[in-house]
XYZ file of C-alpha atoms in Angstrom:
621
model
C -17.448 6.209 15.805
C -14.208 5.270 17.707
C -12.380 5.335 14.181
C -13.530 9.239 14.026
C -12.598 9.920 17.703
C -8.776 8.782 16.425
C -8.705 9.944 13.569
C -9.878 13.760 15.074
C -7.461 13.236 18.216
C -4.959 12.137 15.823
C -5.278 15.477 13.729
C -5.126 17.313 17.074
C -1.594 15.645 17.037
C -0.219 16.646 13.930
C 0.806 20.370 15.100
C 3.319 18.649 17.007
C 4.766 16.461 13.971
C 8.596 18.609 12.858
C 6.967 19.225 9.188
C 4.217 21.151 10.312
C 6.888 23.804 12.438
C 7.722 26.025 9.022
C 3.924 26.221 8.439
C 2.965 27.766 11.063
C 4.488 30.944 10.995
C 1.687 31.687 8.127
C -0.638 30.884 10.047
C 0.599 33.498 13.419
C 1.343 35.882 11.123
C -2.468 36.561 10.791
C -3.131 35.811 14.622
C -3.255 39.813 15.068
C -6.532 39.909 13.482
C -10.130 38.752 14.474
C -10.433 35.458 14.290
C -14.201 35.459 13.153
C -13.288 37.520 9.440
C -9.195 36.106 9.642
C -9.042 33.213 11.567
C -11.920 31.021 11.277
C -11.985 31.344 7.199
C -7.880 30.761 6.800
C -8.827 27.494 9.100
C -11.552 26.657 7.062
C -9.981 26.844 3.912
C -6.768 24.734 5.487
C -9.303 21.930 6.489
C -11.006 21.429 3.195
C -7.848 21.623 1.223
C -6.172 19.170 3.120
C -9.295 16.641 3.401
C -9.607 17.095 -0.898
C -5.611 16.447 -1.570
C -6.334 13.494 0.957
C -9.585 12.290 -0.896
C -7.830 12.662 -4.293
C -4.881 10.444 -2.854
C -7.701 7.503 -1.959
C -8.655 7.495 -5.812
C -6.290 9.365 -7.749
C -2.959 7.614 -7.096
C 0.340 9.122 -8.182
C -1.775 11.704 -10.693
C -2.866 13.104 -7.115
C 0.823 13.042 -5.789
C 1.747 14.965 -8.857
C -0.916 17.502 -8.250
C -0.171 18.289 -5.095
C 3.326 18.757 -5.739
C 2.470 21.841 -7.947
C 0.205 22.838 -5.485
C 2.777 23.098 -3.285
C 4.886 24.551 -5.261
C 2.528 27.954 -6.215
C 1.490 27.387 -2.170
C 5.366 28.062 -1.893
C 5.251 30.832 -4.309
C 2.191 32.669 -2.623
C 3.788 32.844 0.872
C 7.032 34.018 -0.327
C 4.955 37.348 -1.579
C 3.119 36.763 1.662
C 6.449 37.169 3.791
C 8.072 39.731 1.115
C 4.990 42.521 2.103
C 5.019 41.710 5.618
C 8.634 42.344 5.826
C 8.750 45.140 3.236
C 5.261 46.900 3.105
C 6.734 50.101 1.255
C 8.078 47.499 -1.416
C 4.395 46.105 -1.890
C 2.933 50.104 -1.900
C 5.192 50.799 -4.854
C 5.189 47.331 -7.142
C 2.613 47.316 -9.280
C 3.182 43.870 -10.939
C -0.070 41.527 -10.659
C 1.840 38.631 -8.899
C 2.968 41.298 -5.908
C -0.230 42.966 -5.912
C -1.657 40.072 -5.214
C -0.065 39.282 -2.660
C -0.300 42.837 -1.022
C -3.966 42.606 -1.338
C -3.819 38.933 0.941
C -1.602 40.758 3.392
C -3.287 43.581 4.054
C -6.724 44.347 5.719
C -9.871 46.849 4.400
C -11.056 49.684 6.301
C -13.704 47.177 7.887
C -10.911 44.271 8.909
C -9.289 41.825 7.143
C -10.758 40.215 4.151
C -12.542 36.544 5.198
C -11.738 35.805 1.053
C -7.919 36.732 1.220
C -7.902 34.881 4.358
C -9.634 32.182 3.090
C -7.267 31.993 -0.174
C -3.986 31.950 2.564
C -5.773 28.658 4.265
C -5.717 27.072 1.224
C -1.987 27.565 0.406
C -1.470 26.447 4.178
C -3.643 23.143 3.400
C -1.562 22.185 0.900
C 1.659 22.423 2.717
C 0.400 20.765 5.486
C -1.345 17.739 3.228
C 1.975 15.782 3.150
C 2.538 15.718 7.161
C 0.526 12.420 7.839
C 1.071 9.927 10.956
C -0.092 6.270 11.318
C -3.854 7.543 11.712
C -3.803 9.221 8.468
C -2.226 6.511 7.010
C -4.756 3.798 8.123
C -7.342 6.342 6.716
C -5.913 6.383 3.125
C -5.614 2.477 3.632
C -9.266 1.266 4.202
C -10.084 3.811 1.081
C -7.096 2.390 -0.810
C -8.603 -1.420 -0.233
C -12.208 -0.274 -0.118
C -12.508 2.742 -2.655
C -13.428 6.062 -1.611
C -16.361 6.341 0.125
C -18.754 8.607 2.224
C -17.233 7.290 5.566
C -13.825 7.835 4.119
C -14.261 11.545 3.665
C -16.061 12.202 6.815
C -12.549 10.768 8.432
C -11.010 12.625 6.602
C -12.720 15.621 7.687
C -12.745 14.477 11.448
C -8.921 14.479 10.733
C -8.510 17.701 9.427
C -10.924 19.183 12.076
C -8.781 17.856 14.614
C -5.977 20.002 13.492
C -7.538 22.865 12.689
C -8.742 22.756 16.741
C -5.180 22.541 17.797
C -4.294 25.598 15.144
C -7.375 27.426 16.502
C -6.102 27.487 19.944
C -2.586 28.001 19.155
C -4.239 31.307 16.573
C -6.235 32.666 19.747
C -3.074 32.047 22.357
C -0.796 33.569 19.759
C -3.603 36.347 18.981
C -4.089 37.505 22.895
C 0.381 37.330 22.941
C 0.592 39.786 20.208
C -1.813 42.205 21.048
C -0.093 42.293 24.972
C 3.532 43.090 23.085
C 1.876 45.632 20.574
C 0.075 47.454 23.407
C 2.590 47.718 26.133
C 5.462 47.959 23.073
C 4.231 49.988 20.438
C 5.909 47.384 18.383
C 3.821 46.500 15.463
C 6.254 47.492 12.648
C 9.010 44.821 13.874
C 6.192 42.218 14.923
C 5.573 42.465 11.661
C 8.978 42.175 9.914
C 9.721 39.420 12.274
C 6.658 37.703 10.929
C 7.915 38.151 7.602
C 11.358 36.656 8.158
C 9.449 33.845 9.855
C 6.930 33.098 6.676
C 10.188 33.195 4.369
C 12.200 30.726 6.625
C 9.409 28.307 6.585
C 8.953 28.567 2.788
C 13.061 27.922 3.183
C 12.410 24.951 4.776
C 9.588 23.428 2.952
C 11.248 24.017 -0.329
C 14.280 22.332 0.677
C 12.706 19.614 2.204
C 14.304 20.521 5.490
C 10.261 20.382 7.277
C 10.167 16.735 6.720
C 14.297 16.162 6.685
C 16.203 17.687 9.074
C 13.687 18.738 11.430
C 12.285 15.227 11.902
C 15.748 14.350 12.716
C 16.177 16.957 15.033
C 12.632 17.211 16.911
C 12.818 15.702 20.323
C 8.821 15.338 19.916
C 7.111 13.001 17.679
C 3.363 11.894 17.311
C 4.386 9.094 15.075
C 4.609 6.968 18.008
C 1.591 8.156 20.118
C -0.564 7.824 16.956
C 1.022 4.264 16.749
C -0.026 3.259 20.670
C -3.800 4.609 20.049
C -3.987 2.397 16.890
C -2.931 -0.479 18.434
C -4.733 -0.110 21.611
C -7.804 0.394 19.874
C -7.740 -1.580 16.603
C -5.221 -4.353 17.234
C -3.918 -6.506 14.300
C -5.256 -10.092 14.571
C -2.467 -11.820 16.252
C -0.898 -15.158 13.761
C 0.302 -18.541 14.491
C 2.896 -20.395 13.052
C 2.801 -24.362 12.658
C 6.042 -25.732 13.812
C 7.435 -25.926 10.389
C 7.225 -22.600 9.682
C 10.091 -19.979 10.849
C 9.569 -16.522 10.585
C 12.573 -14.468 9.357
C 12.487 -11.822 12.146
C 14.026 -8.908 9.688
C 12.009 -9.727 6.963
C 8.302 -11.179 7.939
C 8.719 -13.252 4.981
C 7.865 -16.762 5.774
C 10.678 -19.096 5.062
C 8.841 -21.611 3.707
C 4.695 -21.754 3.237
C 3.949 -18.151 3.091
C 0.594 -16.242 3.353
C 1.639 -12.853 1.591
C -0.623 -9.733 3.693
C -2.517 -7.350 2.077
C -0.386 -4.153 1.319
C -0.477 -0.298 1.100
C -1.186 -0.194 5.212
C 1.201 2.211 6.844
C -0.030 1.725 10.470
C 1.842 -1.338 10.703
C 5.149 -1.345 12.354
C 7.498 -1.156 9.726
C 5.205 -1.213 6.877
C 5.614 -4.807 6.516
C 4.022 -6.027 3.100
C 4.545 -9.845 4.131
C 3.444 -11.682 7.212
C 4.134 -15.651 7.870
C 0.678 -16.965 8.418
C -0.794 -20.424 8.441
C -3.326 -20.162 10.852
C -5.428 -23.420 11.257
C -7.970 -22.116 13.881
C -8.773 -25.576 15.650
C -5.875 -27.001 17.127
C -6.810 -30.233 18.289
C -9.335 -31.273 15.606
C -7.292 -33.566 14.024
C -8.168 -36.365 16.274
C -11.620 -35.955 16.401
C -11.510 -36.059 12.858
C -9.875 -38.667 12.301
C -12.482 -40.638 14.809
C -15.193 -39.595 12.461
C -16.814 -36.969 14.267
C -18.207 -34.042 13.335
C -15.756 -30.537 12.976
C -16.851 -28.135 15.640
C -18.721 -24.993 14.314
C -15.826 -21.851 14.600
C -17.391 -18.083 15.763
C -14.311 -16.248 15.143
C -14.900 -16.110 11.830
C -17.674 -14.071 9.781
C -19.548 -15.824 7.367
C -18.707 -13.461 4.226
C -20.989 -12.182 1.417
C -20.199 -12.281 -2.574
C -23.150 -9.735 -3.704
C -20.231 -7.058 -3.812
C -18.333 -8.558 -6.842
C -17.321 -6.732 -9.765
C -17.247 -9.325 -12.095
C -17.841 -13.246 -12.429
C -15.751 -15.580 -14.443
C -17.110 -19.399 -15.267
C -20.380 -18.811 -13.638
C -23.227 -16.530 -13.024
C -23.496 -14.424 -9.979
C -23.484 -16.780 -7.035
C -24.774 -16.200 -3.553
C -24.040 -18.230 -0.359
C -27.597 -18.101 0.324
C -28.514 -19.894 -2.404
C -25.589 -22.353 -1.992
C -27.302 -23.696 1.206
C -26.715 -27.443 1.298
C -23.694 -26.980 0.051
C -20.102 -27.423 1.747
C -18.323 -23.628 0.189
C -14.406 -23.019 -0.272
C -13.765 -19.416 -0.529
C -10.418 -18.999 -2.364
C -8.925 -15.486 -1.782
C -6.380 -15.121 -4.573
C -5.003 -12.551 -7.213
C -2.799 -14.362 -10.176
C 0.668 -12.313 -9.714
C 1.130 -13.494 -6.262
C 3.319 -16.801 -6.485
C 2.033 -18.106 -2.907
C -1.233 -18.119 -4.296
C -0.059 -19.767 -7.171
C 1.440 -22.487 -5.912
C -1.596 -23.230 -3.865
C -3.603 -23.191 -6.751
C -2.979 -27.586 -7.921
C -4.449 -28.109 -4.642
C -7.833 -25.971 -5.059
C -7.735 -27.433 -8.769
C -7.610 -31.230 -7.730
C -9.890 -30.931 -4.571
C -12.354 -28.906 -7.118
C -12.390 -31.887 -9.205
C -12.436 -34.596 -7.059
C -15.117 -33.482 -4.951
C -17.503 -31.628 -7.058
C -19.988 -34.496 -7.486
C -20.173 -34.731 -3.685
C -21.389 -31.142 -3.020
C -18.325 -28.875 -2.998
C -18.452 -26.014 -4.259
C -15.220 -24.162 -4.993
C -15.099 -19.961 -5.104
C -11.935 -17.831 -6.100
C -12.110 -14.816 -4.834
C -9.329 -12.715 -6.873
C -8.708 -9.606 -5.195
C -6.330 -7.517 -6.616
C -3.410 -6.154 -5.154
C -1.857 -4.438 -8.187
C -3.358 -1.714 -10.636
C -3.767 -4.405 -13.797
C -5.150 -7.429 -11.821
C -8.195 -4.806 -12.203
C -8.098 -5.292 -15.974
C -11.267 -8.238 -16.754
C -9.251 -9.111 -20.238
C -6.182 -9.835 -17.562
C -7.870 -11.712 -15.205
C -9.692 -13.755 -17.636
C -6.832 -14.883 -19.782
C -4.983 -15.824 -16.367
C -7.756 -18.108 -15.342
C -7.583 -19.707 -18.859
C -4.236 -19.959 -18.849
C -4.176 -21.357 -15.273
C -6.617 -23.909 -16.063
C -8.948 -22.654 -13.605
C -12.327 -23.991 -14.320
C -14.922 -23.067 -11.335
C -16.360 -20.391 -10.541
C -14.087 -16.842 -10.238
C -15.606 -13.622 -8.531
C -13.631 -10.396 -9.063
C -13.178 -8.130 -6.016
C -11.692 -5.366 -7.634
C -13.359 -2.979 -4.838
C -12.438 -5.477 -1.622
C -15.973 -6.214 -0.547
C -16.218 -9.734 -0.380
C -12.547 -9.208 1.170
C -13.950 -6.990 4.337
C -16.671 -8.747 4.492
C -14.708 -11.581 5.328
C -12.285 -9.516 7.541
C -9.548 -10.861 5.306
C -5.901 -9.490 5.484
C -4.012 -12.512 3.262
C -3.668 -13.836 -0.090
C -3.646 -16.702 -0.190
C -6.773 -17.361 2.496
C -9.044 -19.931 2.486
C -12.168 -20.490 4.337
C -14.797 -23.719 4.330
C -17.998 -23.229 4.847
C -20.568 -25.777 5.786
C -23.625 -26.741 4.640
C -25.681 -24.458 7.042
C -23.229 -21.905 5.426
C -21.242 -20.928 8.704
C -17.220 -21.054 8.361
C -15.951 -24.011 10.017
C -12.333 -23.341 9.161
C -9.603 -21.038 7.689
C -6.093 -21.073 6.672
C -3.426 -18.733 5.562
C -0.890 -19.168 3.716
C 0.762 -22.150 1.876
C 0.972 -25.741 3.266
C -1.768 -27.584 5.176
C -3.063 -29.162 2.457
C -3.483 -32.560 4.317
C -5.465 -30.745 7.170
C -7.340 -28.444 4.689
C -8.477 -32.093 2.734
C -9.850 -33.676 5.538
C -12.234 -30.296 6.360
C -13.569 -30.971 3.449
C -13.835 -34.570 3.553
C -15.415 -34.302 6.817
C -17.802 -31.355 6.223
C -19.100 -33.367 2.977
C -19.369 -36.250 5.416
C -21.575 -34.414 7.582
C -23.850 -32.794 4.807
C -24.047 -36.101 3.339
C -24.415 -38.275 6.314
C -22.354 -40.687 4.843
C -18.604 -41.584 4.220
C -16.369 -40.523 1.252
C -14.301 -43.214 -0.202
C -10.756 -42.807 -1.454
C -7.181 -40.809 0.477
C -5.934 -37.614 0.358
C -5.075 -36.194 -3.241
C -1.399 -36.381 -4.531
C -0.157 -33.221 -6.382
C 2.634 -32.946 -8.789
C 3.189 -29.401 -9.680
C 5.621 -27.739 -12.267
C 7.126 -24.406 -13.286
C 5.492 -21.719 -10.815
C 3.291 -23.462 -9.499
C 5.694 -25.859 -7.853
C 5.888 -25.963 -4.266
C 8.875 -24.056 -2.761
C 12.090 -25.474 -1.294
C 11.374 -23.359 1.813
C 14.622 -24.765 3.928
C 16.253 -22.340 1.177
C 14.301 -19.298 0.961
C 16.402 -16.639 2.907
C 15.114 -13.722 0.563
C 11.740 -11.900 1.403
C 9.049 -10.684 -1.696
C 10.715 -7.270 -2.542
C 8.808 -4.454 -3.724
C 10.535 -1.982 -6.678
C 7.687 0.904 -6.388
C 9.366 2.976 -3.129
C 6.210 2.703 -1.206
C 7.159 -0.495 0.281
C 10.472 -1.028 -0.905
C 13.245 -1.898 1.068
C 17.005 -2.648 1.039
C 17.364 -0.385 -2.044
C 21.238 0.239 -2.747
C 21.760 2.761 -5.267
C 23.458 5.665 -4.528
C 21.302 8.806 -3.499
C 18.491 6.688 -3.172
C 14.946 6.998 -4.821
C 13.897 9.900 -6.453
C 10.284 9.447 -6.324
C 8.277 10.179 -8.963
C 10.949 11.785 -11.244
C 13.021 10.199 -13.877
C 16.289 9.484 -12.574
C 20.118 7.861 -13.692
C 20.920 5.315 -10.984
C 23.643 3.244 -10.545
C 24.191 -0.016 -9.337
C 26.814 -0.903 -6.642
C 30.099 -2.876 -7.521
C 29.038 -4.967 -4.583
C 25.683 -5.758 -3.083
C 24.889 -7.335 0.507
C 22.367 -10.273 0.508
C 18.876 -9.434 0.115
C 20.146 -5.724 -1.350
C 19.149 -4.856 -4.803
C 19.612 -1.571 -7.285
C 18.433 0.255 -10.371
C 21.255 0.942 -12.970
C 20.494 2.991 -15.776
C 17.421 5.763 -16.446
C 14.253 4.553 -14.297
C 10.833 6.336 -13.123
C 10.414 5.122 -9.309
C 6.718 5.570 -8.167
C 4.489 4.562 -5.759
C 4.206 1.441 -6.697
C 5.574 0.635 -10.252
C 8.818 1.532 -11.568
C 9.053 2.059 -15.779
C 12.944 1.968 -17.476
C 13.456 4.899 -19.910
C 15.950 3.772 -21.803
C 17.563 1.153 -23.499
C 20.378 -1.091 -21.046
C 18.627 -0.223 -18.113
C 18.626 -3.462 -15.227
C 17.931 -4.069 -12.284
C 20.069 -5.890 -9.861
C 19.266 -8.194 -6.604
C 21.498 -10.402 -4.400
C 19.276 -13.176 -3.213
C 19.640 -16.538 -1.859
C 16.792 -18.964 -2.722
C 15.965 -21.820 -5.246
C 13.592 -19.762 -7.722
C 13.395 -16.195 -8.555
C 10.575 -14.463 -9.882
C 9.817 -11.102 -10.980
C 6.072 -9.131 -11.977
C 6.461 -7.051 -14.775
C 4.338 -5.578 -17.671
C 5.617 -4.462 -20.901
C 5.466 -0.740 -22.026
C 1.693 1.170 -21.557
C 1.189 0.919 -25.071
C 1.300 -3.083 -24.758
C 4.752 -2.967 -27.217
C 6.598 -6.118 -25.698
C 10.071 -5.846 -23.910
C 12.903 -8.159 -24.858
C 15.548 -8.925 -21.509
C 18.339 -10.857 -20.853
C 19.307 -12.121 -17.438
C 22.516 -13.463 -15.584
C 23.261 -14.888 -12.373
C 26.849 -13.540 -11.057
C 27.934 -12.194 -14.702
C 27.110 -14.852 -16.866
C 24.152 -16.403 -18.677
C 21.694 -18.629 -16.285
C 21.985 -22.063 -18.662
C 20.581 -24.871 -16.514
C 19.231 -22.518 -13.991
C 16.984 -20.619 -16.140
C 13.144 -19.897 -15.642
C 10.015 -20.934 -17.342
C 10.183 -17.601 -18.977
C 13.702 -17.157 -19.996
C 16.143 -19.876 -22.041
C 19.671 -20.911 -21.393
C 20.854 -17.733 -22.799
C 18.954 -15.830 -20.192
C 16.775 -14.224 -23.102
C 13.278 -13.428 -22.279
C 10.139 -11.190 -23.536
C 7.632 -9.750 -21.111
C 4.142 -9.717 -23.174
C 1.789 -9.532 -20.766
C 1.341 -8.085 -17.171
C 2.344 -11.198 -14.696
C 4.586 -12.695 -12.478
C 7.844 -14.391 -14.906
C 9.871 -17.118 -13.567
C 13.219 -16.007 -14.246
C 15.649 -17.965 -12.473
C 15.117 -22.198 -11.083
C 18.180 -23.299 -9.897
C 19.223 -26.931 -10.413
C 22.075 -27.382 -8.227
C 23.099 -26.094 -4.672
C 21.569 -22.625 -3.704
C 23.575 -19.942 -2.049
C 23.673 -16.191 -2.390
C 23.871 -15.459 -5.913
C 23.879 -11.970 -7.731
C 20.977 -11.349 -10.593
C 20.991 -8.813 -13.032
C 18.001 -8.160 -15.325
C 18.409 -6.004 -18.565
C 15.671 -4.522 -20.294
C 16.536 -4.054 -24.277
C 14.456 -1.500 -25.302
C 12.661 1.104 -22.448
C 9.126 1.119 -21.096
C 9.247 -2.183 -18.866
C 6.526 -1.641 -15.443
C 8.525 -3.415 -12.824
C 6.373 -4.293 -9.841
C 7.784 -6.799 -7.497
C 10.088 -9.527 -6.716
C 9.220 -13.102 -4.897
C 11.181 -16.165 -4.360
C 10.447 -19.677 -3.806
């Protein structure tokens, strides 16, 4: 219920957001006529138009983008006839083409008042130029329904939201309505209202064409909702606060950890700064270490919700489990998804501990919840858990619910669960391997009433898996699709969306990269076009990796990379030789770059053969 209260109040806002100022000229331009047959339908139509583009965005990804672009653009189209009558009525008496007639017959009225379908028609034009103006509100409602799938609850936020401005437009229709009629009776001035009307409508489908309602105006406004929007969310539904162990330093630019990173779940614009990572290792019982090493029992934690699996997708390596029927078991939920190289190098540990402690009632759970589009894909996931030697059980969360139902924000995140099935524990992030052992030494202990034997488990990791050299990690995961990228270089910036010819700076600063040659930037992805076309990244850390896919038809991409002009030799990847030479086969994160000698800020350069690479994101280590 409070979630609808914001996201109505926050819809309420939006009239005062710059981009909505060149719409709503087309919607006073009607404000002259009675609201019940003008009005109420043009508001109505706005309302449901902009809660559908919305719901399509939840489930439709960049397809949906596309399609409201067009709609836009015949929006555009419409209210440039619109303004053309208003301003030149004789000119829409004498044109007889269909396009102008049509829009003669919205602008006009019947003998009996204006027409609730033409007006109706106008609110849907109006709902698709005002789809795009969004603040933090609207963006935590895409969010859950990005994470969660769409859903009934979704679209009746969605709704609340677009009810909440069609209110504010309501009032500012019947203020604007009771203005008019003042100047036209004391005036006589309806011919002029009406051209000025006109010139109005035709300035704001200027501005939206040229981008100038979400450009220059947002520059210029000395009012934003952004902000309020912002201080509602956070009063309301604060982010959990995190805690970092003493060896763990967050870069304050960045929120990348240096060092044992936890990396947070993604696609949520009402964060400040639309951070994608967050430095978490959260071990919720400070002070336990003592009593366990006395012996005693772990404390029960109630901060924590005990989660549920009955919402996966899929199972890998085992039937459908439930923690229900796990009871007498001691449970370690594994939140995971294979491109993400924090979770991979946390992985030996949940392998060896699987092992070692299987035969004394531990049950290990992976809970691989995706973050990208193919970590959806079964064939994907299964192959990765072959390849990864992963052996216990695997639950796919393709649609988040065992994630919310764990109030999860982090891979990787791992939560121990006692024999009465309550969680006694969680941790973010990498490290804490030593404390994360002895919760489940001690929890066994307790469900078996009896010591374990043996020390904590020694891991020797290779290739990605490896355990970072965090004191020299100064460069944070990067994402190439523009919704969260950052520190992009190339001239002009994106162009999102569209196929574009960038080019790379001479020079880059640390932690800047840049597209050279033809790519396709979208949302989250971005696909080369042609032959020669790289990528380039100034960085400053051991090992460099990079997700990628080859082309949509599966055809596999041959590269070649080079650190500061020439080939990488000693300091090549798992997945590229001395030469730099390379092949992407398969969607995943490659190891491209594992420096053997002293790191400092080098310049990469990946080159893609032959076009149709998907480039996703870049992490270090």
């Amino acid at each position: 219920m409070l979630l609808l209260f914001l996201a109505y109040f926050g819809g309420i806002l939006t009239i005062l957001s710059p981009c909505i100022l060149p719409v709503l000229p087309f919607v006073f331009a009607r404000s002259d006529q009675p609201f019940r047959k003008s009005g109420l339908p043009l508001l109505t139509g706005m309302a449901l138009t902009f809660a559908l583009v919305a719901s399509l965005a939840t489930v439709g990804g960049g397809w949906a983008v596309r399609a409201n672009q067009f709609g836009r653009g015949a929006a555009l189209v419409l209210f440039g006839i619109f303004g053309l009558t208003l301003l030149f009525s004789s000119l829409a008496e004498r044109v007889s083409r269909p396009i102008v007639q049509l829009g003669n017959r919205l602008s006009r009225t019947t003998d009996d008042g204006p027409s609730m379908a033409n007006s109706f028609l106008l609110g849907i034009g109006t709902g698709l130029l005002w789809a795009p103006c969004a603040g933090p509100i609207l963006g935590l409602i895409l969010t859950g329904a990005a994470l969660g799938g769409a859903s009934v609850h979704t679209v009746f936020l969605l709704l609340a939201y677009a009810a909440g401005a069609a209110t504010s437009l309501t009032l500012a229709l019947l203020a604007g309505g009771k203005v008019f009629a003042a100047m036209k009776s004391s005036l006589g001035a309806e011919e002029w209202i009406r051209r000025i009307l006109g010139v109005a409508v035709l300035a704001g489908v200027v501005a939206v064409t040229f981008g100038l309602d979400r450009g220059i105006l947002t520059r210029l406004s000395l009012s934003s909702t952004a902000n309020l929007e912002q201080g509602l969310l956070d009063r309301f539904h604060p982010q959990k606060a995190e805690t970092a162990t003493k060896d763990e330093a967050i870069a304050p630019s960045t929120a990348m950890m240096a060092g044992s990173g936890a990396m947070m779940a993604g696609n949520q614009p009402a964060m400040a700064a639309n951070n994608a990572m967050m430095a978490a290792n959260q071990p919720a019982m400070s002070g336990n270490n003592a009593m366990m090493a006395a012996g005693g029992a772990p404390p029960a934690a109630d901060t924590v919700p005990t989660g549920d699996l009955s919402g996966a997708t899929a199972w890998i390596n085992s039937q459908p489990l439930t923690l229900a029927a796990l009871h007498g078991k001691v449970v370690l939920i594994d939140f995971w998804t294979y491109s993400c190289i924090n979770c991979l190098r946390t992985l030996p540990y949940i392998k060896a501990w699987n092992e070692k402690y299987k035969d004394s009632g531990l049950v290990v759970i992976g809970v691989h919840t995706p973050e990208f589009p193919f970590e959806k894909d079964e064939s994907n996931v299964r192959k990765a858990v072959r390849d990864l030697g992963v052996t216990y059980p695997v639950a796919m969360d393709n649609d988040y619910r065992i994630w919310r139902s764990f109030n999860n924000e982090y891979w990787p995140a791992h939560y121990f669960i006692d024999a009465t099935g309550k969680v006694r524990y969680h941790h973010f992030g990498e490290g804490g391997y030593e404390e994360s052992e002895n919760w489940i030494r001690s929890l066994l202990e307790e469900a078996n009433h009896k010591p374990l034997p043996g020390s904590a488990t020694q891991i020797s990791a290779s290739g990605a898996e490896a355990a970072a050299d965090s004191n020299d990690v100064q460069s944070p995961e990067t994402y190439v699709g523009y919704h969260r990228a950052e520190h992009f270089a190339s001239p002009g910036g994106f162009n999102q969306n569209e196929p574009q010819a960038y080019e790379a700076p001479a020079t880059l600063k640390l932690n800047e990269w840049a597209f050279a040659g033809q790519w396709q930037d979208e949302r989250q992805i971005a696909t080369s076009l042609a032959p020669a076309s790289a990528i380039v990244y100034r960085f400053h850390a051991r090992d460099l990796h990079l997700v990628l896919g080859p082309s949509k038809a599966g055809k596999p991409i041959r590269f070649r990379v080079t650190i500061d002009g020439k080939a990488p030799g000693a300091d090549h990847g798992m997945d590229t030789d001395a030469d730099g030479y390379g092949t992407v086969t398969s969607d995943r994160l490659y190891q491209l770059i594992r420096q053997q000698g002293k790191v400092q800020d080098r310049t990469f350069r990946i080159e893609f053969l032959v076009p149709g690479v998907q480039a996703y994101s870049f992490t270090f280590g």
